Amino acid sequence: MPGSPIAVVMFGSPGSGKGTQSKYLVDWLGIPQISTGDMLRDHIRRRTPIGNSIAELMRHGTLVPDELVNHLVHDRILQPDCAKGFILDGYPRTPAQAEEMMNLLQSVGAEEVVIHLVVDYNVIISRMNGRRVCPRCGTLYNSVSRPPKKDGICDLDGETLVIREDDQEEVVRERLTQYEAQTRPLIEYFRNSEARLFEVDASKDRPEVVFGHIREMLEGVVAAPEKGTLVR
């Protein structure tokens, strides 16, 4: 319905560029990004009870239990800054999570748009082998597609870049294996649901070019004058 908050669901394998494209959408639509990975890593950094319970799972690339992730997302989308809409980055990852997501969105009157970033397996491995992150501001870099101005140093605050534990090659391969087994079926789930599904080839083009394709697809769905609301 007109004026409903929009829920943009960024969907794709690890290393597909969900986080980068989500940040572009934040700037364009003026709605917050909700990254389940960031929320979980924050709990681990702060050594909360949740963080202590999931640290070993994430270290080995194992998916965190649905019930916990659903709870975190539910609490987050009830925050005031999500009233006009939000971007879900990394959620849902299983059909069970997808069903819960649809219930959550219905409860807040949000309407979903699913963006599937399609990337070749070997491209993903190459990307994540070269990925580095700033431990202070969280900015992501890549030695091939988005290198820092000074090797190993964050452009924004001068911190030394690090490799996240879940970006180690053996962990990446395990994450991709789990993605194929548990998350890939979500494509069929969304195709068979009433959700609007847009698929974008994100294997070759630079991130800003991929975003251009996404924006073209969404311009008939989201209203420019009143950011974050749906139009028909």
PDB file of C-alpha atoms in Angstrom:
ATOM      1  CA  MET A   1       0.000   0.000   0.000  1.00  0.00           C
ATOM      2  CA  PRO A   2       1.208   3.595  -0.574  1.00  0.00           C
ATOM      3  CA  GLY A   3       3.266   4.926   2.314  1.00  0.00           C
ATOM      4  CA  SER A   4       4.203   1.485   3.604  1.00  0.00           C
ATOM      5  CA  PRO A   5       7.772   1.088   4.870  1.00  0.00           C
ATOM      6  CA  ILE A   6      10.027  -0.782   2.470  1.00  0.00           C
ATOM      7  CA  ALA A   7      12.167  -3.766   3.452  1.00  0.00           C
ATOM      8  CA  VAL A   8      14.977  -4.298   0.959  1.00  0.00           C
ATOM      9  CA  VAL A   9      16.339  -7.823   1.399  1.00  0.00           C
ATOM     10  CA  MET A  10      19.926  -8.159   0.135  1.00  0.00           C
ATOM     11  CA  PHE A  11      20.407 -11.782  -0.789  1.00  0.00           C
ATOM     12  CA  GLY A  12      23.525 -13.565  -2.007  1.00  0.00           C
ATOM     13  CA  SER A  13      26.418 -15.778  -1.019  1.00  0.00           C
ATOM     14  CA  PRO A  14      29.269 -14.654   1.265  1.00  0.00           C
ATOM     15  CA  GLY A  15      31.470 -12.299  -0.744  1.00  0.00           C
ATOM     16  CA  SER A  16      28.720 -11.335  -3.191  1.00  0.00           C
ATOM     17  CA  GLY A  17      28.852  -7.681  -2.153  1.00  0.00           C
ATOM     18  CA  LYS A  18      25.712  -7.469  -0.002  1.00  0.00           C
ATOM     19  CA  GLY A  19      27.315  -5.132   2.515  1.00  0.00           C
ATOM     20  CA  THR A  20      28.700  -2.749  -0.106  1.00  0.00           C
ATOM     21  CA  GLN A  21      25.442  -2.555  -2.033  1.00  0.00           C
ATOM     22  CA  SER A  22      23.516  -2.077   1.212  1.00  0.00           C
ATOM     23  CA  LYS A  23      25.595   1.002   2.016  1.00  0.00           C
ATOM     24  CA  TYR A  24      24.836   2.468  -1.419  1.00  0.00           C
ATOM     25  CA  LEU A  25      21.128   1.875  -0.732  1.00  0.00           C
ATOM     26  CA  VAL A  26      21.406   3.560   2.673  1.00  0.00           C
ATOM     27  CA  ASP A  27      22.718   6.712   0.986  1.00  0.00           C
ATOM     28  CA  TRP A  28      20.068   6.615  -1.740  1.00  0.00           C
ATOM     29  CA  LEU A  29      16.970   5.694   0.277  1.00  0.00           C
ATOM     30  CA  GLY A  30      17.863   7.200   3.650  1.00  0.00           C
ATOM     31  CA  ILE A  31      16.914   4.064   5.593  1.00  0.00           C
ATOM     32  CA  PRO A  32      19.166   2.015   7.923  1.00  0.00           C
ATOM     33  CA  GLN A  33      21.114  -1.124   7.066  1.00  0.00           C
ATOM     34  CA  ILE A  34      20.560  -4.090   9.355  1.00  0.00           C
ATOM     35  CA  SER A  35      23.457  -6.519   9.098  1.00  0.00           C
ATOM     36  CA  THR A  36      23.011  -9.670  11.137  1.00  0.00           C
ATOM     37  CA  GLY A  37      26.721 -10.418  10.705  1.00  0.00           C
ATOM     38  CA  ASP A  38      27.674  -7.028  12.138  1.00  0.00           C
ATOM     39  CA  MET A  39      25.264  -7.456  15.052  1.00  0.00           C
ATOM     40  CA  LEU A  40      26.664 -10.883  15.868  1.00  0.00           C
ATOM     41  CA  ARG A  41      30.287  -9.740  15.590  1.00  0.00           C
ATOM     42  CA  ASP A  42      29.466  -6.801  17.883  1.00  0.00           C
ATOM     43  CA  HIS A  43      28.186  -9.220  20.512  1.00  0.00           C
ATOM     44  CA  ILE A  44      31.403 -11.232  20.184  1.00  0.00           C
ATOM     45  CA  ARG A  45      33.584  -8.096  20.556  1.00  0.00           C
ATOM     46  CA  ARG A  46      31.651  -7.027  23.651  1.00  0.00           C
ATOM     47  CA  ARG A  47      31.805 -10.563  25.101  1.00  0.00           C
ATOM     48  CA  THR A  48      28.081 -10.589  25.829  1.00  0.00           C
ATOM     49  CA  PRO A  49      26.336 -13.869  26.727  1.00  0.00           C
ATOM     50  CA  ILE A  50      25.113 -14.037  23.118  1.00  0.00           C
ATOM     51  CA  GLY A  51      28.617 -13.338  21.805  1.00  0.00           C
ATOM     52  CA  ASN A  52      30.180 -16.013  23.984  1.00  0.00           C
ATOM     53  CA  SER A  53      27.623 -18.570  22.794  1.00  0.00           C
ATOM     54  CA  ILE A  54      28.202 -17.949  19.071  1.00  0.00           C
ATOM     55  CA  ALA A  55      31.928 -17.128  18.841  1.00  0.00           C
ATOM     56  CA  GLU A  56      33.008 -20.675  18.090  1.00  0.00           C
ATOM     57  CA  LEU A  57      30.219 -21.195  15.556  1.00  0.00           C
ATOM     58  CA  MET A  58      31.170 -18.115  13.544  1.00  0.00           C
ATOM     59  CA  ARG A  59      34.869 -18.926  13.776  1.00  0.00           C
ATOM     60  CA  HIS A  60      34.203 -22.162  11.889  1.00  0.00           C
ATOM     61  CA  GLY A  61      31.699 -20.696   9.426  1.00  0.00           C
ATOM     62  CA  THR A  62      28.720 -22.461  10.996  1.00  0.00           C
ATOM     63  CA  LEU A  63      25.329 -20.748  10.827  1.00  0.00           C
ATOM     64  CA  VAL A  64      23.995 -19.263  14.068  1.00  0.00           C
ATOM     65  CA  PRO A  65      20.668 -20.794  15.281  1.00  0.00           C
ATOM     66  CA  ASP A  66      17.581 -19.318  13.606  1.00  0.00           C
ATOM     67  CA  GLU A  67      15.836 -18.467  16.869  1.00  0.00           C
ATOM     68  CA  LEU A  68      18.667 -16.189  18.008  1.00  0.00           C
ATOM     69  CA  VAL A  69      19.000 -14.385  14.678  1.00  0.00           C
ATOM     70  CA  ASN A  70      15.227 -13.923  14.402  1.00  0.00           C
ATOM     71  CA  HIS A  71      15.176 -12.383  17.874  1.00  0.00           C
ATOM     72  CA  LEU A  72      17.946  -9.903  17.030  1.00  0.00           C
ATOM     73  CA  VAL A  73      16.261  -8.827  13.788  1.00  0.00           C
ATOM     74  CA  HIS A  74      12.856  -8.486  15.443  1.00  0.00           C
ATOM     75  CA  ASP A  75      14.243  -6.180  18.142  1.00  0.00           C
ATOM     76  CA  ARG A  76      16.162  -4.116  15.587  1.00  0.00           C
ATOM     77  CA  ILE A  77      13.299  -3.408  13.170  1.00  0.00           C
ATOM     78  CA  LEU A  78      11.163  -2.104  16.046  1.00  0.00           C
ATOM     79  CA  GLN A  79      13.614   0.773  16.578  1.00  0.00           C
ATOM     80  CA  PRO A  80      12.366   4.261  15.566  1.00  0.00           C
ATOM     81  CA  ASP A  81      14.888   4.689  12.727  1.00  0.00           C
ATOM     82  CA  CYS A  82      13.248   1.754  10.893  1.00  0.00           C
ATOM     83  CA  ALA A  83       9.814   3.390  10.709  1.00  0.00           C
ATOM     84  CA  LYS A  84      10.183   4.287   6.998  1.00  0.00           C
ATOM     85  CA  GLY A  85      11.991   1.096   6.061  1.00  0.00           C
ATOM     86  CA  PHE A  86      15.244  -0.783   6.361  1.00  0.00           C
ATOM     87  CA  ILE A  87      17.750  -2.918   4.462  1.00  0.00           C
ATOM     88  CA  LEU A  88      18.284  -6.507   5.597  1.00  0.00           C
ATOM     89  CA  ASP A  89      21.852  -7.598   4.870  1.00  0.00           C
ATOM     90  CA  GLY A  90      22.573 -11.271   5.530  1.00  0.00           C
ATOM     91  CA  TYR A  91      19.060 -12.173   6.645  1.00  0.00           C
ATOM     92  CA  PRO A  92      17.293 -14.473   6.001  1.00  0.00           C
ATOM     93  CA  ARG A  93      19.689 -17.348   5.359  1.00  0.00           C
ATOM     94  CA  THR A  94      17.361 -20.323   5.680  1.00  0.00           C
ATOM     95  CA  PRO A  95      13.770 -21.052   4.614  1.00  0.00           C
ATOM     96  CA  ALA A  96      12.764 -21.050   8.294  1.00  0.00           C
ATOM     97  CA  GLN A  97      14.253 -17.586   8.721  1.00  0.00           C
ATOM     98  CA  ALA A  98      12.485 -16.444   5.537  1.00  0.00           C
ATOM     99  CA  GLU A  99       9.110 -17.523   6.874  1.00  0.00           C
ATOM    100  CA  GLU A 100       9.786 -15.720  10.143  1.00  0.00           C
ATOM    101  CA  MET A 101      10.946 -12.649   8.219  1.00  0.00           C
ATOM    102  CA  MET A 102       7.684 -12.509   6.272  1.00  0.00           C
ATOM    103  CA  ASN A 103       5.784 -12.652   9.572  1.00  0.00           C
ATOM    104  CA  LEU A 104       7.965  -9.884  11.038  1.00  0.00           C
ATOM    105  CA  LEU A 105       7.469  -7.654   8.010  1.00  0.00           C
ATOM    106  CA  GLN A 106       3.728  -8.201   8.100  1.00  0.00           C
ATOM    107  CA  SER A 107       3.672  -7.263  11.794  1.00  0.00           C
ATOM    108  CA  VAL A 108       5.221  -3.843  11.064  1.00  0.00           C
ATOM    109  CA  GLY A 109       3.353  -3.297   7.790  1.00  0.00           C
ATOM    110  CA  ALA A 110       6.517  -3.424   5.653  1.00  0.00           C
ATOM    111  CA  GLU A 111       6.594  -4.664   2.069  1.00  0.00           C
ATOM    112  CA  GLU A 112       9.610  -6.550   0.820  1.00  0.00           C
ATOM    113  CA  VAL A 113      11.797  -6.237  -2.246  1.00  0.00           C
ATOM    114  CA  VAL A 114      14.405  -8.989  -2.645  1.00  0.00           C
ATOM    115  CA  ILE A 115      17.669  -8.296  -4.471  1.00  0.00           C
ATOM    116  CA  HIS A 116      19.675 -11.406  -5.366  1.00  0.00           C
ATOM    117  CA  LEU A 117      23.336 -10.757  -6.169  1.00  0.00           C
ATOM    118  CA  VAL A 118      24.554 -13.553  -8.439  1.00  0.00           C
ATOM    119  CA  VAL A 119      28.312 -14.235  -8.296  1.00  0.00           C
ATOM    120  CA  ASP A 120      30.435 -17.130  -9.605  1.00  0.00           C
ATOM    121  CA  TYR A 121      31.977 -19.410  -6.940  1.00  0.00           C
ATOM    122  CA  ASN A 122      35.581 -18.830  -8.022  1.00  0.00           C
ATOM    123  CA  VAL A 123      35.061 -15.069  -8.079  1.00  0.00           C
ATOM    124  CA  ILE A 124      33.851 -15.225  -4.483  1.00  0.00           C
ATOM    125  CA  ILE A 125      36.944 -17.145  -3.334  1.00  0.00           C
ATOM    126  CA  SER A 126      39.211 -14.627  -5.065  1.00  0.00           C
ATOM    127  CA  ARG A 127      37.369 -11.659  -3.578  1.00  0.00           C
ATOM    128  CA  MET A 128      37.375 -12.901  -0.025  1.00  0.00           C
ATOM    129  CA  ASN A 129      41.027 -13.925  -0.132  1.00  0.00           C
ATOM    130  CA  GLY A 130      41.826 -10.264  -0.790  1.00  0.00           C
ATOM    131  CA  ARG A 131      39.340  -8.737   1.638  1.00  0.00           C
ATOM    132  CA  ARG A 132      40.494  -6.601   4.556  1.00  0.00           C
ATOM    133  CA  VAL A 133      38.524  -4.600   7.112  1.00  0.00           C
ATOM    134  CA  CYS A 134      39.241  -1.625   9.352  1.00  0.00           C
ATOM    135  CA  PRO A 135      38.866  -2.749  12.999  1.00  0.00           C
ATOM    136  CA  ARG A 136      37.818   0.764  14.049  1.00  0.00           C
ATOM    137  CA  CYS A 137      35.245   1.977  11.479  1.00  0.00           C
ATOM    138  CA  GLY A 138      34.386  -1.328   9.772  1.00  0.00           C
ATOM    139  CA  THR A 139      35.165  -0.110   6.228  1.00  0.00           C
ATOM    140  CA  LEU A 140      35.806  -3.018   3.828  1.00  0.00           C
ATOM    141  CA  TYR A 141      38.635  -3.046   1.284  1.00  0.00           C
ATOM    142  CA  ASN A 142      39.771  -5.500  -1.359  1.00  0.00           C
ATOM    143  CA  SER A 143      43.259  -5.752  -2.804  1.00  0.00           C
ATOM    144  CA  VAL A 144      41.806  -6.104  -6.326  1.00  0.00           C
ATOM    145  CA  SER A 145      38.482  -4.282  -6.553  1.00  0.00           C
ATOM    146  CA  ARG A 146      38.775  -1.684  -3.787  1.00  0.00           C
ATOM    147  CA  PRO A 147      42.344  -1.257  -2.498  1.00  0.00           C
ATOM    148  CA  PRO A 148      43.165   1.359   0.164  1.00  0.00           C
ATOM    149  CA  LYS A 149      45.202   4.375  -0.918  1.00  0.00           C
ATOM    150  CA  LYS A 150      48.070   3.129   1.263  1.00  0.00           C
ATOM    151  CA  ASP A 151      48.605  -0.628   1.379  1.00  0.00           C
ATOM    152  CA  GLY A 152      47.207  -2.144   4.575  1.00  0.00           C
ATOM    153  CA  ILE A 153      45.967   1.167   6.012  1.00  0.00           C
ATOM    154  CA  CYS A 154      42.402   2.476   6.299  1.00  0.00           C
ATOM    155  CA  ASP A 155      41.794   5.595   4.212  1.00  0.00           C
ATOM    156  CA  LEU A 156      39.460   7.073   6.832  1.00  0.00           C
ATOM    157  CA  ASP A 157      41.259   6.741  10.157  1.00  0.00           C
ATOM    158  CA  GLY A 158      44.736   5.311   9.514  1.00  0.00           C
ATOM    159  CA  GLU A 159      44.115   2.017  11.313  1.00  0.00           C
ATOM    160  CA  THR A 160      45.954  -1.115  10.186  1.00  0.00           C
ATOM    161  CA  LEU A 161      43.591  -3.322   8.208  1.00  0.00           C
ATOM    162  CA  VAL A 162      42.936  -6.879   9.370  1.00  0.00           C
ATOM    163  CA  ILE A 163      41.492 -10.125   7.997  1.00  0.00           C
ATOM    164  CA  ARG A 164      38.257 -11.121   9.705  1.00  0.00           C
ATOM    165  CA  GLU A 165      38.288 -14.656  11.084  1.00  0.00           C
ATOM    166  CA  ASP A 166      35.261 -15.554   8.973  1.00  0.00           C
ATOM    167  CA  ASP A 167      37.143 -14.405   5.839  1.00  0.00           C
ATOM    168  CA  GLN A 168      39.889 -17.030   6.214  1.00  0.00           C
ATOM    169  CA  GLU A 169      39.863 -19.276   3.119  1.00  0.00           C
ATOM    170  CA  GLU A 170      38.955 -22.496   4.930  1.00  0.00           C
ATOM    171  CA  VAL A 171      36.125 -20.696   6.731  1.00  0.00           C
ATOM    172  CA  VAL A 172      34.929 -19.122   3.473  1.00  0.00           C
ATOM    173  CA  ARG A 173      34.721 -22.521   1.790  1.00  0.00           C
ATOM    174  CA  GLU A 174      32.699 -23.877   4.713  1.00  0.00           C
ATOM    175  CA  ARG A 175      30.381 -20.854   4.581  1.00  0.00           C
ATOM    176  CA  LEU A 176      29.849 -21.403   0.848  1.00  0.00           C
ATOM    177  CA  THR A 177      29.122 -25.095   1.412  1.00  0.00           C
ATOM    178  CA  GLN A 178      26.496 -24.193   3.990  1.00  0.00           C
ATOM    179  CA  TYR A 179      25.126 -21.491   1.712  1.00  0.00           C
ATOM    180  CA  GLU A 180      24.569 -23.976  -1.098  1.00  0.00           C
ATOM    181  CA  ALA A 181      22.906 -26.466   1.236  1.00  0.00           C
ATOM    182  CA  GLN A 182      20.734 -24.167   3.345  1.00  0.00           C
ATOM    183  CA  THR A 183      20.432 -20.743   1.746  1.00  0.00           C
ATOM    184  CA  ARG A 184      20.248 -21.487  -1.979  1.00  0.00           C
ATOM    185  CA  PRO A 185      16.704 -22.935  -1.569  1.00  0.00           C
ATOM    186  CA  LEU A 186      15.599 -19.416  -0.606  1.00  0.00           C
ATOM    187  CA  ILE A 187      15.737 -18.465  -4.283  1.00  0.00           C
ATOM    188  CA  GLU A 188      12.910 -20.875  -4.993  1.00  0.00           C
ATOM    189  CA  TYR A 189      11.115 -19.762  -1.847  1.00  0.00           C
ATOM    190  CA  PHE A 190      11.078 -16.134  -2.987  1.00  0.00           C
ATOM    191  CA  ARG A 191      10.209 -17.072  -6.565  1.00  0.00           C
ATOM    192  CA  ASN A 192       7.182 -18.960  -5.301  1.00  0.00           C
ATOM    193  CA  SER A 193       6.142 -16.230  -2.862  1.00  0.00           C
ATOM    194  CA  GLU A 194       4.552 -12.855  -3.563  1.00  0.00           C
ATOM    195  CA  ALA A 195       7.850 -11.068  -2.919  1.00  0.00           C
ATOM    196  CA  ARG A 196       9.302  -8.968  -5.729  1.00  0.00           C
ATOM    197  CA  LEU A 197      12.588 -10.594  -6.698  1.00  0.00           C
ATOM    198  CA  PHE A 198      15.293  -8.836  -8.736  1.00  0.00           C
ATOM    199  CA  GLU A 199      18.410 -10.760  -9.798  1.00  0.00           C
ATOM    200  CA  VAL A 200      21.621  -8.870 -10.591  1.00  0.00           C
ATOM    201  CA  ASP A 201      24.875 -10.233 -12.053  1.00  0.00           C
ATOM    202  CA  ALA A 202      27.514  -9.012  -9.588  1.00  0.00           C
ATOM    203  CA  SER A 203      30.459 -11.123 -10.803  1.00  0.00           C
ATOM    204  CA  LYS A 204      32.361  -8.760 -13.095  1.00  0.00           C
ATOM    205  CA  ASP A 205      31.373  -5.108 -12.777  1.00  0.00           C
ATOM    206  CA  ARG A 206      32.700  -2.696 -10.158  1.00  0.00           C
ATOM    207  CA  PRO A 207      30.417  -2.152  -7.139  1.00  0.00           C
ATOM    208  CA  GLU A 208      29.209   1.269  -8.314  1.00  0.00           C
ATOM    209  CA  VAL A 209      28.202  -0.208 -11.686  1.00  0.00           C
ATOM    210  CA  VAL A 210      26.314  -3.044  -9.977  1.00  0.00           C
ATOM    211  CA  PHE A 211      24.512  -0.461  -7.854  1.00  0.00           C
ATOM    212  CA  GLY A 212      23.531   1.404 -11.004  1.00  0.00           C
ATOM    213  CA  HIS A 213      21.770  -1.747 -12.216  1.00  0.00           C
ATOM    214  CA  ILE A 214      20.047  -2.172  -8.847  1.00  0.00           C
ATOM    215  CA  ARG A 215      18.888   1.433  -8.839  1.00  0.00           C
ATOM    216  CA  GLU A 216      17.444   1.114 -12.342  1.00  0.00           C
ATOM    217  CA  MET A 217      15.465  -1.935 -11.224  1.00  0.00           C
ATOM    218  CA  LEU A 218      14.164  -0.251  -8.072  1.00  0.00           C
ATOM    219  CA  GLU A 219      13.283   3.150  -9.495  1.00  0.00           C
ATOM    220  CA  GLY A 220       9.838   1.886 -10.430  1.00  0.00           C
ATOM    221  CA  VAL A 221       9.334   0.454  -6.945  1.00  0.00           C
ATOM    222  CA  VAL A 222      10.621   3.082  -4.499  1.00  0.00           C
ATOM    223  CA  ALA A 223       9.646   6.737  -4.591  1.00  0.00           C
ATOM    224  CA  ALA A 224      12.443   9.290  -4.906  1.00  0.00           C
ATOM    225  CA  PRO A 225      10.660  12.287  -3.331  1.00  0.00           C
ATOM    226  CA  GLU A 226       9.664  10.451  -0.153  1.00  0.00           C
ATOM    227  CA  LYS A 227      12.561   8.127   0.557  1.00  0.00           C
ATOM    228  CA  GLY A 228      11.875   4.690   1.924  1.00  0.00           C
ATOM    229  CA  THR A 229       8.222   4.370   0.835  1.00  0.00           C
ATOM    230  CA  LEU A 230       6.706   2.127  -1.788  1.00  0.00           C
ATOM    231  CA  VAL A 231       4.949   3.289  -4.924  1.00  0.00           C
ATOM    232  CA  ARG A 232       2.817   1.267  -7.305  1.00  0.00           C
TER     233      ARG A 232
END
